[in-house]
Amino acid sequence: MSIARQLAKLGYGTRKETERLLTARRVTSADGAVLKDGDRVDHDGIRLDGAPLDPPQGSVILLNKPVGYVCSTHDRPPLVYDLLPPRFPHRDPIMATVGRLDADTSGLLLLTDDGAVNHLLTSPKSHVPKTYVATLAEPLRGDEGERFTSGTLRLQGESTPLLPARLDQIHEREAALTISEGRYHQVRRMFAAVGNHVVSLRRTALATLELGTLAEGEWRVLEASEVAALVTAARNAKRSGA
Ligand code: URA
């Protein structure tokens, strides 16, 4: 792929604009040689104004989403894209969020421009486990775990019972809940269904991936081995109907 096309695909501008970056001698190799559009250099060997390019096509990004940020390209700000390189929403294909977190939920959010990976992780058939830590308005009574694992609990207004979910109590008013579906406001509605109220919610894990020590508002590119482990876990969860 020509350099101008590679840059355009990463959201650095239209093809015309990225061609102009080359003619302005702003695009160089890693050792500083000015590149021409016809040069055959791949992503890792290209610098723009001396800086490496954004992550290559096919990357998966882990963002520690703060409360208040919306998972959308066009909603009322602040948007999760405000925390990322401004090229991300202009890439082709777009660097899209993998599912969504509510504006008032924080924690582990993935983005990718790999449509197959995105679909695998978000398809209703995938049943990828996701763990949320909830702070609650009321102390846990003790029977919530059993009700969540029963496979019979229904959310208000829905007729299909929830798949079994796992509850691990952390403190009197704090618990980790692992679910393998993605219904609308699911965690908040599950605690409402057992007479409690979620005060704050943070996603801490998705399949094999944990939020770890990534600071709030920060992001990083997943290693190839992390993506491979996620994909394997998602395929297994789909096969087992877990
Ligand atoms: N469940 C919720 O209620 N909110 C989220 O953002 C994710 C899961």
Short mmCIF file of C-alpha atoms and ligand atoms in Angstrom, two decimals:
data_model
loop_
_atom_site.label_atom_id
_atom_site.label_comp_id
_atom_site.label_asym_id
_atom_site.label_seq_id
_atom_site.Cartn_x
_atom_site.Cartn_y
_atom_site.Cartn_z
CA MET A 1 0.00 0.00 0.00
CA SER A 2 1.36 3.47 -0.87
CA ILE A 3 2.45 5.64 2.05
CA ALA A 4 -0.22 8.31 1.37
CA ARG A 5 -2.87 5.57 1.38
CA GLN A 6 -1.53 4.04 4.62
CA LEU A 7 -1.68 7.48 6.29
CA ALA A 8 -5.19 8.17 4.96
CA LYS A 9 -6.40 4.78 6.25
CA LEU A 10 -5.05 5.71 9.70
CA GLY A 11 -7.07 8.94 9.68
CA TYR A 12 -4.25 11.43 9.03
CA GLY A 13 -6.33 13.13 6.33
CA THR A 14 -7.84 12.57 2.93
CA ARG A 15 -5.64 11.01 0.29
CA LYS A 16 -4.94 14.51 -1.08
CA GLU A 17 -4.00 15.78 2.37
CA THR A 18 -1.68 12.87 3.10
CA GLU A 19 -0.03 13.29 -0.32
CA ARG A 20 0.64 16.89 0.71
CA LEU A 21 2.33 15.68 3.93
CA LEU A 22 4.74 13.75 1.73
CA THR A 23 5.46 16.65 -0.62
CA ALA A 24 6.04 18.87 2.42
CA ARG A 25 8.83 16.37 3.39
CA ARG A 26 7.17 15.70 6.75
CA VAL A 27 7.13 11.92 6.24
CA THR A 28 10.42 10.13 6.86
CA SER A 29 11.86 6.71 7.55
CA ALA A 30 13.00 5.73 11.05
CA ASP A 31 16.51 7.03 10.24
CA GLY A 32 15.23 10.40 9.03
CA ALA A 33 15.34 9.94 5.22
CA VAL A 34 12.52 11.82 3.49
CA LEU A 35 10.06 9.34 1.95
CA LYS A 36 8.29 9.58 -1.40
CA ASP A 37 4.82 8.13 -1.94
CA GLY A 38 6.19 5.44 -4.24
CA ASP A 39 8.62 4.12 -1.59
CA ARG A 40 7.67 0.71 -0.26
CA VAL A 41 7.85 1.14 3.51
CA ASP A 42 5.50 -0.49 5.95
CA HIS A 43 3.80 1.04 8.97
CA ASP A 44 6.57 0.54 11.55
CA GLY A 45 9.19 2.18 9.32
CA ILE A 46 7.26 5.44 8.80
CA ARG A 47 7.55 8.63 10.87
CA LEU A 48 5.41 11.77 10.58
CA ASP A 49 7.17 14.91 11.86
CA GLY A 50 9.63 12.48 13.45
CA ALA A 51 6.98 10.61 15.46
CA PRO A 52 5.89 6.98 14.99
CA LEU A 53 2.43 6.49 13.51
CA ASP A 54 -0.69 5.53 15.46
CA PRO A 55 -1.15 1.78 16.01
CA PRO A 56 -1.42 -0.18 12.74
CA GLN A 57 -4.62 -1.48 11.22
CA GLY A 58 -5.92 -4.56 13.04
CA SER A 59 -4.90 -3.30 16.51
CA VAL A 60 -6.93 -3.80 19.67
CA ILE A 61 -6.77 -0.95 22.22
CA LEU A 62 -7.49 -1.19 25.94
CA LEU A 63 -8.79 2.04 27.51
CA ASN A 64 -9.48 2.60 31.20
CA LYS A 65 -12.63 4.65 30.71
CA PRO A 66 -13.38 7.27 33.34
CA VAL A 67 -16.94 7.99 34.49
CA GLY A 68 -18.74 10.56 32.34
CA TYR A 69 -17.28 9.64 28.93
CA VAL A 70 -19.71 8.42 26.27
CA CYS A 71 -19.01 5.46 23.94
CA SER A 72 -19.96 7.23 20.72
CA THR A 73 -18.42 9.34 17.94
CA HIS A 74 -21.22 11.91 17.85
CA ASP A 75 -23.04 12.15 21.22
CA ARG A 76 -22.80 14.99 23.69
CA PRO A 77 -19.17 15.29 24.87
CA PRO A 78 -17.06 14.18 26.60
CA LEU A 79 -16.61 11.15 24.34
CA VAL A 80 -14.19 8.26 24.83
CA TYR A 81 -12.56 9.45 21.58
CA ASP A 82 -11.49 12.64 23.41
CA LEU A 83 -9.04 10.41 25.34
CA LEU A 84 -7.51 8.87 22.20
CA PRO A 85 -5.55 10.13 19.17
CA PRO A 86 -7.89 12.46 17.22
CA ARG A 87 -7.36 10.30 14.10
CA PHE A 88 -9.13 7.27 15.66
CA PRO A 89 -12.71 8.14 14.61
CA HIS A 90 -11.45 9.04 11.10
CA ARG A 91 -9.66 5.77 10.39
CA ASP A 92 -10.89 3.49 7.64
CA PRO A 93 -12.17 1.21 9.05
CA ILE A 94 -12.98 3.24 12.17
CA MET A 95 -11.40 2.35 15.50
CA ALA A 96 -14.75 1.31 17.04
CA THR A 97 -15.64 0.54 20.63
CA VAL A 98 -16.15 -3.16 21.35
CA GLY A 99 -19.65 -2.90 22.75
CA ARG A 100 -20.39 -0.04 25.10
CA LEU A 101 -20.16 0.99 28.70
CA ASP A 102 -22.75 3.38 30.13
CA ALA A 103 -21.50 6.95 30.56
CA ASP A 104 -21.51 6.44 34.33
CA THR A 105 -19.62 3.12 34.18
CA SER A 106 -15.82 3.19 34.28
CA GLY A 107 -13.12 0.66 33.52
CA LEU A 108 -12.09 -1.78 30.84
CA LEU A 109 -13.16 -0.73 27.34
CA LEU A 110 -11.74 -2.21 24.15
CA LEU A 111 -11.60 -0.54 20.76
CA THR A 112 -10.60 -2.13 17.49
CA ASP A 113 -10.76 -1.64 13.73
CA ASP A 114 -10.81 -5.42 13.28
CA GLY A 115 -14.47 -6.10 12.52
CA ALA A 116 -14.16 -9.88 12.96
CA VAL A 117 -12.64 -9.53 16.46
CA ASN A 118 -15.25 -6.93 17.40
CA HIS A 119 -18.07 -9.20 16.25
CA LEU A 120 -16.63 -12.24 18.02
CA LEU A 121 -16.44 -10.37 21.34
CA THR A 122 -19.84 -8.67 21.12
CA SER A 123 -22.09 -11.11 19.29
CA PRO A 124 -25.00 -12.18 21.53
CA LYS A 125 -23.97 -15.77 20.77
CA SER A 126 -20.44 -15.28 22.13
CA HIS A 127 -21.18 -15.22 25.88
CA VAL A 128 -17.79 -13.74 26.69
CA PRO A 129 -17.53 -13.36 30.50
CA LYS A 130 -17.27 -9.76 31.75
CA THR A 131 -16.59 -8.82 35.37
CA TYR A 132 -17.89 -5.64 37.01
CA VAL A 133 -17.19 -4.33 40.49
CA ALA A 134 -20.30 -2.66 41.87
CA THR A 135 -20.60 -0.39 44.88
CA LEU A 136 -24.10 -0.74 46.29
CA ALA A 137 -26.49 1.51 48.19
CA GLU A 138 -27.55 -1.28 50.55
CA PRO A 139 -25.57 -4.07 52.24
CA LEU A 140 -25.77 -7.44 50.47
CA ARG A 141 -28.33 -9.70 52.14
CA GLY A 142 -26.60 -12.97 51.33
CA ASP A 143 -29.06 -14.59 48.93
CA GLU A 144 -28.11 -12.53 45.84
CA GLY A 145 -25.39 -14.92 44.65
CA GLU A 146 -27.81 -17.83 44.60
CA ARG A 147 -30.41 -15.83 42.71
CA PHE A 148 -27.85 -14.70 40.14
CA THR A 149 -26.52 -18.25 39.54
CA SER A 150 -30.00 -19.77 39.36
CA GLY A 151 -30.57 -19.08 35.66
CA THR A 152 -34.16 -18.14 36.50
CA LEU A 153 -33.85 -14.45 37.42
CA ARG A 154 -35.76 -12.12 35.08
CA LEU A 155 -35.09 -8.44 34.54
CA GLN A 156 -38.03 -6.11 34.77
CA GLY A 157 -39.94 -6.02 31.47
CA GLU A 158 -38.16 -9.09 30.04
CA SER A 159 -39.49 -12.62 29.69
CA THR A 160 -36.24 -14.51 28.97
CA PRO A 161 -34.41 -15.37 32.21
CA LEU A 162 -30.81 -14.31 32.62
CA LEU A 163 -28.02 -16.81 32.10
CA PRO A 164 -26.34 -17.81 35.37
CA ALA A 165 -23.97 -15.13 36.66
CA ARG A 166 -21.38 -15.28 39.43
CA LEU A 167 -21.29 -12.95 42.43
CA ASP A 168 -18.22 -12.54 44.66
CA GLN A 169 -18.75 -10.35 47.69
CA ILE A 170 -15.85 -7.98 48.42
CA HIS A 171 -17.27 -5.91 51.28
CA GLU A 172 -20.69 -5.33 52.81
CA ARG A 173 -21.69 -3.04 49.93
CA GLU A 174 -19.26 -4.09 47.25
CA ALA A 175 -19.25 -7.11 44.96
CA ALA A 176 -17.77 -8.43 41.72
CA LEU A 177 -20.37 -9.73 39.28
CA THR A 178 -19.39 -11.82 36.25
CA ILE A 179 -21.98 -11.99 33.49
CA SER A 180 -21.86 -13.60 30.04
CA GLU A 181 -24.54 -11.55 28.29
CA GLY A 182 -24.80 -7.88 27.37
CA ARG A 183 -28.35 -6.79 28.04
CA TYR A 184 -29.18 -3.11 28.37
CA HIS A 185 -27.94 -1.74 31.73
CA GLN A 186 -27.69 -5.38 32.77
CA VAL A 187 -25.67 -5.10 35.99
CA ARG A 188 -27.63 -2.14 37.35
CA ARG A 189 -30.90 -3.93 36.54
CA MET A 190 -29.73 -7.20 38.11
CA PHE A 191 -29.04 -5.49 41.42
CA ALA A 192 -32.37 -3.63 41.11
CA ALA A 193 -34.06 -7.03 40.60
CA VAL A 194 -32.76 -8.15 44.02
CA GLY A 195 -33.82 -4.92 45.75
CA ASN A 196 -30.51 -3.05 45.73
CA HIS A 197 -29.12 -0.06 43.83
CA VAL A 198 -25.75 0.34 42.08
CA VAL A 199 -23.98 3.52 43.19
CA SER A 200 -20.89 3.03 41.06
CA LEU A 201 -19.81 0.46 38.51
CA ARG A 202 -16.42 -0.43 37.07
CA ARG A 203 -15.61 -3.16 34.54
CA THR A 204 -12.44 -4.92 35.62
CA ALA A 205 -12.13 -7.92 33.28
CA LEU A 206 -13.26 -9.26 29.93
CA ALA A 207 -12.54 -12.94 29.22
CA THR A 208 -8.78 -13.39 29.74
CA LEU A 209 -8.04 -9.67 29.91
CA GLU A 210 -7.82 -7.65 33.13
CA LEU A 211 -7.75 -3.89 33.54
CA GLY A 212 -4.65 -4.23 35.72
CA THR A 213 -2.72 -1.10 36.67
CA LEU A 214 -3.62 1.04 33.64
CA ALA A 215 -4.43 4.52 35.02
CA GLU A 216 -7.88 6.02 34.47
CA GLY A 217 -8.07 7.80 31.10
CA GLU A 218 -4.99 5.95 29.81
CA TRP A 219 -4.86 3.45 26.95
CA ARG A 220 -2.48 0.88 25.54
CA VAL A 221 -2.25 -1.40 22.52
CA LEU A 222 -2.82 -5.07 23.35
CA GLU A 223 0.04 -7.46 22.61
CA ALA A 224 -0.60 -10.02 19.85
CA SER A 225 -0.57 -12.75 22.53
CA GLU A 226 -3.29 -10.92 24.52
CA VAL A 227 -5.49 -10.64 21.41
CA ALA A 228 -4.91 -14.32 20.60
CA ALA A 229 -5.91 -15.33 24.14
CA LEU A 230 -9.07 -13.17 23.95
CA VAL A 231 -10.06 -14.65 20.60
CA THR A 232 -9.49 -18.22 21.87
CA ALA A 233 -11.52 -17.52 25.01
CA ALA A 234 -14.35 -15.97 22.97
CA ARG A 235 -14.42 -18.93 20.57
CA ASN A 236 -14.50 -21.37 23.50
CA ALA A 237 -17.25 -19.43 25.26
CA LYS A 238 -19.29 -19.48 22.05
CA ARG A 239 -18.80 -23.22 21.54
CA SER A 240 -19.67 -24.12 25.15
CA GLY A 241 -22.54 -21.62 25.33
CA ALA A 242 -20.96 -20.57 28.66
N1 URA B 1 -24.18 -3.15 32.99
C1 URA B 1 -24.60 -1.90 33.27
O1 URA B 1 -25.57 -1.71 33.96
N2 URA B 1 -23.90 -0.88 32.74
C2 URA B 1 -22.81 -1.04 31.96
O2 URA B 1 -22.20 -0.06 31.52
C3 URA B 1 -22.39 -2.36 31.70
C4 URA B 1 -23.11 -3.40 32.23
#
